Amino acid sequence: MKSTVETLSPTRVRLSVEVPFDELSEHVTQAYQKVGQQVKVPGFRPGKAPRAVIDQRVGKDAIYAQATDSALPNQLFAAIRENDVQILGRPSVTELEPIEEGKPFTFTAEVDVTPEFELPEASELTITVDSPTVTDEQVDEEIRNLQLRFGTLTSVDRAAENGDFVTIDLKATIDGEEVEGGTASGMSHEVGSGDLLDGLDETLVGMSADESRTFTSTLAGGERSGEEAEVEVTVTGVKNRELPELDDDFAQLASEHDTFEELRTATRATLAEKAEEALSQQVRENAADKLADEADFPLPEGVIEDEAQRQAEQLEERLQGMGLDLDTYLSAQGSTRDEFMEEQKKETNVGMRRQLVLDKVAEQREIQVSAEQLTEEVRARAVQQGVPPAQHQEFANALRDRGLLPSLTGEIRRALALDEVVKEATVVDSDGNEISNDVLFPAADEDNASDDEKSADADEESK
C-alpha cells in the first residue's frame, strides 16, 4: 500500500491511497465466501461452489464490489496509522475506484484532524481563583440557614407576609378551560421564595385565610408549557415561622456543641474545608482553560457540530424515557432548541480544547497510567454509584466489556497531566495571595510524610 497526505487546512487533510491488487486477496477471498453462502448453485453445498461457477452466476463485478466494502475501511485506517494522522472526526471518502482485476485499488478520503499547536510553559502560567478565606458574613449565613431549619410554624390570624408559610389551592385555566394537571390542593409554600409560578408571591402578600385571587402566569411543564394561563389561588391557612434564639441552648439543640461560640468556630472550620475542596476543583478548571487559551488553535466546525448533536440526541433519549420531549423541556427552562444547540457547541468547544492540550501535555511528559491508578479510579466510581464492595469486580468487568476502560484511562492520564501543570504554575487568589502546592495537594504531602516515616523506621531498624 502507498499513501500520501495533503494538508487542506490546519484542521483537515486529504489521504490518497493506492493498494496493489495482490494485497487485496484476503478481501476477495472473504467476498467469494460471503457471496457463495448466499448463492444457491445446483450440485454444491452453500459456500462450496468454485470461484469460476460463482463468477458465472453473479459476475466478478459483484464479487469485487463486495470486496471493496471490506477493503475500504481496512486500508483507510491502515493509511491513517501509517501517516500518524491524529483524526478528530469520521473520514469521508471523496473519490473511489472500484476494484478491478489486476489493477491497483485507489481512493481518496478527507478527515478532520488535531491541529498543530505549541503548549505554553506551565511555569509561566498564572492561575487566578477565588479567595478561600471564610468571612464572618458566610458564617452568619450558614448559621442562619441552620436556625431556619429549627424554626417552628405557628398559625396566625392575619394577612400573609414575605417569609410566612401559606397553605394554598391552585387552579389554572386557559380561555376558561381548566388546564390538565393545573390543579393542586393543600400545597405548602413559603411566600417570597419564588419556588412556584411567576406572580404567585406578589399575589399572596396581603391575602388572608379563605381569600381567593386570580393572576396571570406562564405555565412551566406539561403539554401547555410556555402558554399564559389565568391562575386562581385560594389561601386556606397562614403560618408564621418563629426562630430560636442564637444562644448556647440553640447550639445544644442544633449540634453536638455546648456553646454558641463553639458552634460558630466549628461552622467556620467546616466552611474552610469546603472552600479548600472548591479551591482544588476551581484551580484545575481554570488551569485547563488557561492552558487551552494560551495554546490558541482552531477546531473543525464539523466535529463540534457532530458532538453537540450527539449530546442533544442523548438528552432527548433520556427525556423520552421520562415521557418528555426536548422542546417541552427546553421551553420550561426558558430556552429553545437553537439556543440549546449553540450552548452545546460552546461547551463542546471548551471540552475538546481542554482534552487536546492535556493529551499533548501527557504525551510530552510521557505520563502513563498504572494498573493501580486505574483500579483505584474504577473502585471510586463504583462507590459513587453505590455498588457494594463485593460487586466491585463485576463493575470493573462491565466497564471492560463495554469498552469503557480506554476512555477512563484517558481521563486519568489527562488529570495527571493537569496536576503537573498546576504544580508548576503560579496560583493566586482574588486577593493577590499566592497559594502553595501544600494547600492544593495535601494528599501528596501526607504520602511524602508517610514515606519519610517508613524510611526513618527502616533506618532505625538497621541500627
Tab-separated table of C-alpha atoms in Angstrom:
chain	number	residue	atom	x	y	z
A	1	MET	CA	0.000	0.000	0.000
A	2	LYS	CA	1.141	3.523	-0.847
A	3	SER	CA	-0.451	6.590	0.729
A	4	THR	CA	0.132	10.315	0.836
A	5	VAL	CA	-1.293	13.113	2.986
A	6	GLU	CA	-2.211	16.575	1.727
A	7	THR	CA	-2.987	19.347	4.212
A	8	LEU	CA	-6.171	21.160	3.211
A	9	SER	CA	-6.389	23.404	6.298
A	10	PRO	CA	-4.969	23.428	9.837
A	11	THR	CA	-7.771	21.032	10.806
A	12	ARG	CA	-8.356	18.908	7.689
A	13	VAL	CA	-6.264	16.616	5.464
A	14	ARG	CA	-6.762	14.540	2.331
A	15	LEU	CA	-5.449	10.961	2.156
A	16	SER	CA	-4.679	9.405	-1.227
A	17	VAL	CA	-4.322	5.621	-1.090
A	18	GLU	CA	-3.170	3.064	-3.663
A	19	VAL	CA	-3.324	-0.662	-2.872
A	20	PRO	CA	-1.759	-3.210	-5.288
A	21	PHE	CA	-4.251	-5.814	-6.440
A	22	ASP	CA	-2.277	-8.724	-4.941
A	23	GLU	CA	-2.648	-7.166	-1.467
A	24	LEU	CA	-6.440	-7.482	-1.739
A	25	SER	CA	-6.512	-11.292	-1.854
A	26	GLU	CA	-7.840	-11.608	1.708
A	27	HIS	CA	-10.791	-9.314	0.946
A	28	VAL	CA	-11.517	-11.020	-2.373
A	29	THR	CA	-11.500	-14.411	-0.643
A	30	GLN	CA	-13.914	-13.158	2.004
A	31	ALA	CA	-16.171	-11.763	-0.733
A	32	TYR	CA	-16.315	-15.133	-2.528
A	33	GLN	CA	-17.106	-16.878	0.763
A	34	LYS	CA	-19.883	-14.419	1.635
A	35	VAL	CA	-21.478	-14.413	-1.806
A	36	GLY	CA	-21.040	-18.204	-2.059
A	37	GLN	CA	-23.102	-18.650	1.095
A	38	GLN	CA	-25.905	-16.571	-0.407
A	39	VAL	CA	-25.990	-18.049	-3.920
A	40	LYS	CA	-27.610	-21.432	-4.498
A	41	VAL	CA	-25.668	-23.465	-7.062
A	42	PRO	CA	-27.123	-26.864	-8.053
A	43	GLY	CA	-24.796	-29.705	-7.082
A	44	PHE	CA	-22.860	-27.688	-4.486
A	45	ARG	CA	-23.440	-27.097	-0.803
A	46	PRO	CA	-23.692	-23.420	0.252
A	47	GLY	CA	-20.221	-21.864	0.240
A	48	LYS	CA	-18.596	-24.790	-1.622
A	49	ALA	CA	-19.072	-23.712	-5.241
A	50	PRO	CA	-15.819	-22.965	-7.143
A	51	ARG	CA	-14.987	-19.324	-7.888
A	52	ALA	CA	-15.460	-19.819	-11.611
A	53	VAL	CA	-19.014	-21.057	-11.032
A	54	ILE	CA	-19.798	-18.121	-8.739
A	55	ASP	CA	-18.372	-15.743	-11.348
A	56	GLN	CA	-20.749	-17.204	-13.912
A	57	ARG	CA	-23.741	-16.881	-11.591
A	58	VAL	CA	-23.219	-13.330	-10.235
A	59	GLY	CA	-20.310	-11.846	-12.173
A	60	LYS	CA	-16.919	-10.712	-10.950
A	61	ASP	CA	-18.111	-7.121	-10.599
A	62	ALA	CA	-20.435	-8.178	-7.773
A	63	ILE	CA	-17.554	-10.010	-6.056
A	64	TYR	CA	-15.245	-7.011	-6.332
A	65	ALA	CA	-17.970	-4.677	-5.127
A	66	GLN	CA	-18.306	-6.873	-2.039
A	67	ALA	CA	-14.522	-6.868	-1.599
A	68	THR	CA	-14.467	-3.071	-1.906
A	69	ASP	CA	-16.847	-2.742	1.027
A	70	SER	CA	-14.467	-4.828	3.137
A	71	ALA	CA	-11.149	-3.413	1.892
A	72	LEU	CA	-12.022	0.280	2.027
A	73	PRO	CA	-12.240	0.805	5.841
A	74	ASN	CA	-9.282	-1.516	6.485
A	75	GLN	CA	-6.994	0.238	4.028
A	76	LEU	CA	-8.192	3.690	5.056
A	77	PHE	CA	-7.343	3.188	8.713
A	78	ALA	CA	-4.091	1.492	7.775
A	79	ALA	CA	-3.159	4.669	5.861
A	80	ILE	CA	-4.193	6.789	8.858
A	81	ARG	CA	-1.899	4.748	11.123
A	82	GLU	CA	0.930	4.717	8.592
A	83	ASN	CA	0.920	8.512	8.317
A	84	ASP	CA	0.304	9.069	12.049
A	85	VAL	CA	-2.784	11.182	11.304
A	86	GLN	CA	-4.493	12.264	14.532
A	87	ILE	CA	-8.118	12.173	13.421
A	88	LEU	CA	-10.906	14.042	15.236
A	89	GLY	CA	-13.939	13.172	13.152
A	90	ARG	CA	-15.223	10.487	10.822
A	91	PRO	CA	-13.373	10.196	7.479
A	92	SER	CA	-15.381	10.784	4.318
A	93	VAL	CA	-14.428	9.109	1.037
A	94	THR	CA	-14.345	11.685	-1.769
A	95	GLU	CA	-13.078	9.553	-4.694
A	96	LEU	CA	-13.288	5.788	-5.120
A	97	GLU	CA	-12.285	3.499	-7.974
A	98	PRO	CA	-13.926	0.037	-7.640
A	99	ILE	CA	-11.628	-2.973	-7.506
A	100	GLU	CA	-10.751	-4.305	-10.945
A	101	GLU	CA	-8.855	-7.453	-11.906
A	102	GLY	CA	-5.090	-6.851	-11.767
A	103	LYS	CA	-5.380	-3.095	-11.177
A	104	PRO	CA	-4.457	-1.123	-8.038
A	105	PHE	CA	-7.326	-0.201	-5.752
A	106	THR	CA	-7.288	3.604	-5.335
A	107	PHE	CA	-9.324	6.072	-3.333
A	108	THR	CA	-9.069	9.422	-1.560
A	109	ALA	CA	-10.627	10.479	1.731
A	110	GLU	CA	-10.807	13.646	3.784
A	111	VAL	CA	-10.864	13.828	7.572
A	112	ASP	CA	-10.726	16.440	10.328
A	113	VAL	CA	-7.535	16.246	12.367
A	114	THR	CA	-5.930	17.609	15.516
A	115	PRO	CA	-4.305	20.938	14.633
A	116	GLU	CA	-0.628	21.572	15.312
A	117	PHE	CA	-0.021	23.920	18.241
A	118	GLU	CA	2.606	24.866	20.800
A	119	LEU	CA	1.987	24.484	24.506
A	120	PRO	CA	2.806	27.404	26.798
A	121	GLU	CA	5.354	26.843	29.544
A	122	ALA	CA	3.482	25.764	32.663
A	123	SER	CA	5.899	27.746	34.849
A	124	GLU	CA	4.868	30.954	33.052
A	125	LEU	CA	1.142	30.497	33.701
A	126	THR	CA	-0.659	32.436	36.440
A	127	ILE	CA	-3.920	30.859	37.588
A	128	THR	CA	-6.383	33.050	39.478
A	129	VAL	CA	-9.005	31.549	41.797
A	130	ASP	CA	-11.498	32.823	44.348
A	131	SER	CA	-10.176	33.643	47.780
A	132	PRO	CA	-10.571	30.630	50.119
A	133	THR	CA	-10.917	32.969	53.110
A	134	VAL	CA	-14.106	32.371	55.095
A	135	THR	CA	-15.809	35.653	56.022
A	136	ASP	CA	-17.974	36.461	59.036
A	137	GLU	CA	-20.874	37.020	56.649
A	138	GLN	CA	-20.548	33.463	55.297
A	139	VAL	CA	-20.541	32.054	58.832
A	140	ASP	CA	-23.608	34.149	59.702
A	141	GLU	CA	-25.446	32.912	56.608
A	142	GLU	CA	-24.661	29.260	57.394
A	143	ILE	CA	-25.874	29.624	60.966
A	144	ARG	CA	-28.955	31.490	59.727
A	145	ASN	CA	-29.781	28.515	57.490
A	146	LEU	CA	-29.371	26.200	60.479
A	147	GLN	CA	-31.621	28.474	62.538
A	148	LEU	CA	-34.286	28.355	59.817
A	149	ARG	CA	-34.255	24.544	59.868
A	150	PHE	CA	-35.069	24.569	63.579
A	151	GLY	CA	-37.800	27.181	63.312
A	152	THR	CA	-41.390	26.330	64.250
A	153	LEU	CA	-44.528	27.228	62.346
A	154	THR	CA	-47.411	28.832	64.194
A	155	SER	CA	-50.835	29.629	62.714
A	156	VAL	CA	-51.653	33.358	62.697
A	157	ASP	CA	-54.879	35.253	62.112
A	158	ARG	CA	-53.576	37.933	59.752
A	159	ALA	CA	-52.655	38.586	56.115
A	160	ALA	CA	-49.647	36.780	54.658
A	161	GLU	CA	-46.252	38.490	54.521
A	162	ASN	CA	-42.959	37.571	52.900
A	163	GLY	CA	-41.379	34.750	54.902
A	164	ASP	CA	-44.718	33.318	56.028
A	165	PHE	CA	-45.818	29.824	55.081
A	166	VAL	CA	-49.238	29.521	53.486
A	167	THR	CA	-51.422	26.552	52.588
A	168	ILE	CA	-52.946	27.152	49.156
A	169	ASP	CA	-55.142	25.675	46.433
A	170	LEU	CA	-54.331	26.426	42.771
A	171	LYS	CA	-56.392	26.138	39.583
A	172	ALA	CA	-55.110	27.153	36.138
A	173	THR	CA	-57.381	27.845	33.148
A	174	ILE	CA	-56.806	28.911	29.540
A	175	ASP	CA	-59.742	30.542	27.716
A	176	GLY	CA	-61.996	29.393	30.531
A	177	GLU	CA	-60.988	25.720	30.239
A	178	GLU	CA	-59.207	24.041	33.126
A	179	VAL	CA	-55.635	23.009	32.278
A	180	GLU	CA	-54.942	19.301	32.670
A	181	GLY	CA	-52.628	18.857	35.647
A	182	GLY	CA	-53.062	22.524	36.536
A	183	THR	CA	-54.988	21.965	39.768
A	184	ALA	CA	-53.431	21.406	43.208
A	185	SER	CA	-54.839	21.416	46.738
A	186	GLY	CA	-53.306	21.798	50.169
A	187	MET	CA	-49.889	22.931	48.966
A	188	SER	CA	-47.472	24.458	51.478
A	189	HIS	CA	-45.497	27.418	50.131
A	190	GLU	CA	-43.092	29.976	51.572
A	191	VAL	CA	-44.150	33.453	50.463
A	192	GLY	CA	-41.300	35.179	48.655
A	193	SER	CA	-39.335	32.014	47.867
A	194	GLY	CA	-40.103	32.117	44.130
A	195	ASP	CA	-40.408	28.327	44.062
A	196	LEU	CA	-43.673	28.142	42.116
A	197	LEU	CA	-45.347	30.233	39.429
A	198	ASP	CA	-44.223	33.707	38.420
A	199	GLY	CA	-46.512	36.286	40.014
A	200	LEU	CA	-47.704	33.978	42.802
A	201	ASP	CA	-45.667	35.513	45.629
A	202	GLU	CA	-46.722	39.047	44.754
A	203	THR	CA	-50.356	37.908	44.718
A	204	LEU	CA	-50.108	36.125	48.088
A	205	VAL	CA	-48.775	39.122	50.012
A	206	GLY	CA	-51.742	40.643	51.846
A	207	MET	CA	-54.036	37.611	51.419
A	208	SER	CA	-55.734	36.071	54.450
A	209	ALA	CA	-57.209	32.613	55.056
A	210	ASP	CA	-60.271	31.765	52.905
A	211	GLU	CA	-59.418	34.562	50.430
A	212	SER	CA	-59.050	33.963	46.682
A	213	ARG	CA	-57.351	35.966	43.934
A	214	THR	CA	-56.554	35.456	40.237
A	215	PHE	CA	-53.332	36.330	38.426
A	216	THR	CA	-51.785	35.666	35.012
A	217	SER	CA	-48.714	33.461	34.732
A	218	THR	CA	-46.734	31.418	32.197
A	219	LEU	CA	-47.069	27.682	32.725
A	220	ALA	CA	-43.948	25.538	33.152
A	221	GLY	CA	-44.098	21.808	32.431
A	222	GLY	CA	-46.873	19.714	30.945
A	223	GLU	CA	-48.410	19.876	27.490
A	224	ARG	CA	-49.306	23.582	27.854
A	225	SER	CA	-45.824	24.621	28.978
A	226	GLY	CA	-44.926	28.129	27.860
A	227	GLU	CA	-48.554	29.257	27.498
A	228	GLU	CA	-50.150	32.010	29.556
A	229	ALA	CA	-52.922	30.964	31.924
A	230	GLU	CA	-55.273	32.515	34.451
A	231	VAL	CA	-54.418	31.050	37.860
A	232	GLU	CA	-56.803	31.203	40.805
A	233	VAL	CA	-55.115	30.904	44.197
A	234	THR	CA	-57.025	30.333	47.453
A	235	VAL	CA	-55.311	30.686	50.830
A	236	THR	CA	-56.565	28.187	53.403
A	237	GLY	CA	-54.072	28.983	56.160
A	238	VAL	CA	-51.242	31.345	57.145
A	239	LYS	CA	-48.357	30.367	59.426
A	240	ASN	CA	-45.510	32.417	60.837
A	241	ARG	CA	-42.084	30.861	61.362
A	242	GLU	CA	-40.670	31.518	64.819
A	243	LEU	CA	-36.911	31.170	65.063
A	244	PRO	CA	-34.963	30.044	68.137
A	245	GLU	CA	-32.572	32.451	69.856
A	246	LEU	CA	-28.946	32.123	68.800
A	247	ASP	CA	-27.521	31.114	72.163
A	248	ASP	CA	-25.970	28.146	73.940
A	249	ASP	CA	-29.337	26.374	74.105
A	250	PHE	CA	-29.608	26.617	70.316
A	251	ALA	CA	-26.076	25.237	69.892
A	252	GLN	CA	-27.001	22.213	72.026
A	253	LEU	CA	-30.283	21.752	70.121
A	254	ALA	CA	-28.818	22.033	66.619
A	255	SER	CA	-25.373	20.445	67.074
A	256	GLU	CA	-23.077	18.447	69.305
A	257	HIS	CA	-21.525	21.657	70.682
A	258	ASP	CA	-22.196	23.061	74.157
A	259	THR	CA	-21.863	26.771	73.418
A	260	PHE	CA	-22.829	29.055	70.596
A	261	GLU	CA	-19.235	30.199	70.237
A	262	GLU	CA	-18.120	26.601	69.722
A	263	LEU	CA	-20.819	26.246	67.060
A	264	ARG	CA	-19.520	29.338	65.219
A	265	THR	CA	-15.954	28.030	65.367
A	266	ALA	CA	-16.976	24.623	64.048
A	267	THR	CA	-19.084	26.232	61.317
A	268	ARG	CA	-16.118	28.342	60.196
A	269	ALA	CA	-13.901	25.227	60.101
A	270	THR	CA	-16.457	23.338	58.006
A	271	LEU	CA	-16.771	26.224	55.561
A	272	ALA	CA	-12.974	26.454	55.335
A	273	GLU	CA	-12.796	22.751	54.471
A	274	LYS	CA	-15.452	23.169	51.782
A	275	ALA	CA	-13.624	26.235	50.456
A	276	GLU	CA	-10.411	24.214	50.098
A	277	GLU	CA	-12.280	21.471	48.239
A	278	ALA	CA	-13.852	24.053	45.933
A	279	LEU	CA	-10.448	25.701	45.501
A	280	SER	CA	-8.884	22.424	44.390
A	281	GLN	CA	-11.568	21.943	41.740
A	282	GLN	CA	-11.534	25.576	40.610
A	283	VAL	CA	-7.772	25.768	40.195
A	284	ARG	CA	-7.824	22.726	37.928
A	285	GLU	CA	-10.743	24.068	35.879
A	286	ASN	CA	-9.053	27.471	35.497
A	287	ALA	CA	-5.681	25.912	34.718
A	288	ALA	CA	-7.159	23.789	31.923
A	289	ASP	CA	-8.919	26.850	30.466
A	290	LYS	CA	-5.767	28.968	30.748
A	291	LEU	CA	-3.690	26.299	29.053
A	292	ALA	CA	-6.187	25.972	26.196
A	293	ASP	CA	-6.482	29.764	25.756
A	294	GLU	CA	-2.719	30.252	25.690
A	295	ALA	CA	-2.268	27.441	23.154
A	296	ASP	CA	-4.612	29.253	20.725
A	297	PHE	CA	-5.563	26.812	17.950
A	298	PRO	CA	-8.618	26.279	15.698
A	299	LEU	CA	-11.041	23.376	15.885
A	300	PRO	CA	-13.012	21.863	12.972
A	301	GLU	CA	-16.599	23.104	12.965
A	302	GLY	CA	-17.933	19.808	11.648
A	303	VAL	CA	-16.587	17.874	14.619
A	304	ILE	CA	-18.026	20.425	17.056
A	305	GLU	CA	-21.455	20.235	15.410
A	306	ASP	CA	-21.453	16.418	15.321
A	307	GLU	CA	-20.550	16.147	19.011
A	308	ALA	CA	-23.131	18.783	20.000
A	309	GLN	CA	-25.775	16.889	18.032
A	310	ARG	CA	-24.770	13.632	19.727
A	311	GLN	CA	-25.151	15.252	23.162
A	312	ALA	CA	-28.581	16.589	22.200
A	313	GLU	CA	-29.700	13.151	20.996
A	314	GLN	CA	-28.568	11.538	24.248
A	315	LEU	CA	-30.528	14.092	26.281
A	316	GLU	CA	-33.575	13.563	24.079
A	317	GLU	CA	-33.414	9.796	24.665
A	318	ARG	CA	-33.241	10.294	28.442
A	319	LEU	CA	-36.199	12.671	28.337
A	320	GLN	CA	-38.249	10.259	26.231
A	321	GLY	CA	-37.631	7.641	28.914
A	322	MET	CA	-39.341	10.027	31.351
A	323	GLY	CA	-42.232	10.747	28.999
A	324	LEU	CA	-40.939	14.190	27.964
A	325	ASP	CA	-39.699	15.720	24.732
A	326	LEU	CA	-36.746	18.072	24.265
A	327	ASP	CA	-38.719	21.095	23.088
A	328	THR	CA	-41.095	20.964	26.070
A	329	TYR	CA	-38.186	20.518	28.456
A	330	LEU	CA	-36.291	23.464	26.966
A	331	SER	CA	-39.398	25.645	26.976
A	332	ALA	CA	-39.791	25.018	30.706
A	333	GLN	CA	-36.158	26.137	31.080
A	334	GLY	CA	-36.879	29.324	29.148
A	335	SER	CA	-34.808	28.167	26.165
A	336	THR	CA	-35.224	26.968	22.579
A	337	ARG	CA	-33.650	24.144	20.582
A	338	ASP	CA	-31.462	26.598	18.625
A	339	GLU	CA	-30.242	28.232	21.842
A	340	PHE	CA	-29.586	24.835	23.364
A	341	MET	CA	-27.547	23.714	20.344
A	342	GLU	CA	-25.459	26.892	20.434
A	343	GLU	CA	-24.747	26.318	24.109
A	344	GLN	CA	-23.837	22.699	23.393
A	345	LYS	CA	-21.401	23.826	20.702
A	346	LYS	CA	-19.721	26.231	23.126
A	347	GLU	CA	-19.399	23.531	25.790
A	348	THR	CA	-18.093	21.027	23.231
A	349	ASN	CA	-15.543	23.554	22.012
A	350	VAL	CA	-14.272	24.153	25.546
A	351	GLY	CA	-14.182	20.452	26.402
A	352	MET	CA	-12.378	19.446	23.215
A	353	ARG	CA	-9.760	22.184	23.574
A	354	ARG	CA	-9.063	21.082	27.132
A	355	GLN	CA	-8.766	17.456	26.081
A	356	LEU	CA	-6.329	18.190	23.241
A	357	VAL	CA	-3.968	20.372	25.294
A	358	LEU	CA	-3.916	17.918	28.194
A	359	ASP	CA	-3.318	14.986	25.859
A	360	LYS	CA	-0.336	16.890	24.470
A	361	VAL	CA	0.972	17.649	27.968
A	362	ALA	CA	0.684	13.952	28.841
A	363	GLU	CA	2.450	12.973	25.612
A	364	GLN	CA	5.316	15.429	26.081
A	365	ARG	CA	5.840	14.386	29.691
A	366	GLU	CA	5.372	10.696	28.891
A	367	ILE	CA	2.710	10.318	31.555
A	368	GLN	CA	1.385	6.787	31.909
A	369	VAL	CA	-1.486	5.383	33.967
A	370	SER	CA	-0.546	2.491	36.219
A	371	ALA	CA	-2.750	-0.526	36.829
A	372	GLU	CA	-3.080	0.585	40.459
A	373	GLN	CA	-4.301	4.048	39.429
A	374	LEU	CA	-6.869	2.576	37.036
A	375	THR	CA	-8.069	0.106	39.678
A	376	GLU	CA	-8.419	2.868	42.255
A	377	GLU	CA	-10.432	5.047	39.874
A	378	VAL	CA	-12.742	2.153	38.965
A	379	ARG	CA	-13.268	1.459	42.664
A	380	ALA	CA	-14.008	5.151	43.345
A	381	ARG	CA	-16.627	5.235	40.599
A	382	ALA	CA	-18.211	2.052	41.891
A	383	VAL	CA	-18.510	3.645	45.335
A	384	GLN	CA	-20.012	6.809	43.817
A	385	GLN	CA	-22.683	4.713	42.122
A	386	GLY	CA	-23.491	2.812	45.304
A	387	VAL	CA	-22.061	-0.510	44.143
A	388	PRO	CA	-21.409	-2.854	47.123
A	389	PRO	CA	-17.715	-3.791	47.633
A	390	ALA	CA	-18.465	-7.436	46.852
A	391	GLN	CA	-19.608	-6.367	43.360
A	392	HIS	CA	-16.689	-4.053	42.506
A	393	GLN	CA	-15.030	-6.689	40.306
A	394	GLU	CA	-18.288	-7.190	38.397
A	395	PHE	CA	-18.472	-3.413	37.945
A	396	ALA	CA	-14.928	-3.371	36.553
A	397	ASN	CA	-15.707	-6.292	34.221
A	398	ALA	CA	-18.781	-4.465	32.926
A	399	LEU	CA	-16.680	-1.380	32.126
A	400	ARG	CA	-14.186	-3.583	30.291
A	401	ASP	CA	-16.867	-5.454	28.322
A	402	ARG	CA	-18.459	-2.156	27.240
A	403	GLY	CA	-15.080	-0.895	26.013
A	404	LEU	CA	-15.002	1.986	28.506
A	405	LEU	CA	-11.635	1.316	30.165
A	406	PRO	CA	-9.543	3.054	27.440
A	407	SER	CA	-11.712	6.183	27.802
A	408	LEU	CA	-11.389	6.056	31.578
A	409	THR	CA	-7.621	5.618	31.274
A	410	GLY	CA	-7.515	8.711	29.066
A	411	GLU	CA	-9.410	10.725	31.677
A	412	ILE	CA	-6.974	9.677	34.413
A	413	ARG	CA	-3.982	10.478	32.191
A	414	ARG	CA	-5.315	13.963	31.479
A	415	ALA	CA	-5.981	14.539	35.191
A	416	LEU	CA	-2.389	13.564	35.992
A	417	ALA	CA	-1.135	15.908	33.270
A	418	LEU	CA	-3.245	18.741	34.656
A	419	ASP	CA	-1.825	18.196	38.140
A	420	GLU	CA	1.680	18.571	36.727
A	421	VAL	CA	0.729	21.888	35.129
A	422	VAL	CA	-0.862	23.203	38.344
A	423	LYS	CA	2.212	22.259	40.388
A	424	GLU	CA	4.476	24.306	38.117
A	425	ALA	CA	2.144	27.276	37.563
A	426	THR	CA	1.703	30.250	39.891
A	427	VAL	CA	-1.679	30.141	41.654
A	428	VAL	CA	-3.036	33.316	43.274
A	429	ASP	CA	-6.398	34.092	44.853
A	430	SER	CA	-8.592	37.087	44.099
A	431	ASP	CA	-6.908	38.993	46.956
A	432	GLY	CA	-3.498	38.552	45.320
A	433	ASN	CA	-2.217	35.935	47.769
A	434	GLU	CA	-0.141	33.103	46.309
A	435	ILE	CA	-1.435	29.628	47.118
A	436	SER	CA	1.184	26.932	47.661
A	437	ASN	CA	1.152	23.328	46.492
A	438	ASP	CA	0.908	22.296	50.151
A	439	VAL	CA	-2.652	23.661	50.124
A	440	LEU	CA	-3.539	22.376	46.646
A	441	PHE	CA	-2.066	18.886	47.073
A	442	PRO	CA	-2.399	17.961	50.756
A	443	ALA	CA	-2.652	14.252	49.949
A	444	ALA	CA	0.782	14.344	48.314
A	445	ASP	CA	2.238	15.866	51.487
A	446	GLU	CA	0.673	13.113	53.563
A	447	ASP	CA	2.103	10.454	51.232
A	448	ASN	CA	5.550	12.052	51.401
A	449	ALA	CA	5.349	12.254	55.191
A	450	SER	CA	4.328	8.595	55.324
A	451	ASP	CA	7.267	7.668	53.089
A	452	ASP	CA	9.632	9.675	55.299
A	453	GLU	CA	8.309	7.886	58.391
A	454	LYS	CA	8.809	4.497	56.747
A	455	SER	CA	12.342	5.476	55.753
A	456	ALA	CA	13.092	6.648	59.297
A	457	ASP	CA	11.729	3.415	60.728
A	458	ALA	CA	13.862	1.418	58.321
A	459	ASP	CA	16.960	3.394	59.313
A	460	GLU	CA	16.179	2.851	62.985
A	461	GLU	CA	15.787	-0.902	62.452
A	462	SER	CA	19.060	-1.085	60.549
A	463	LYS	CA	20.850	0.356	63.574
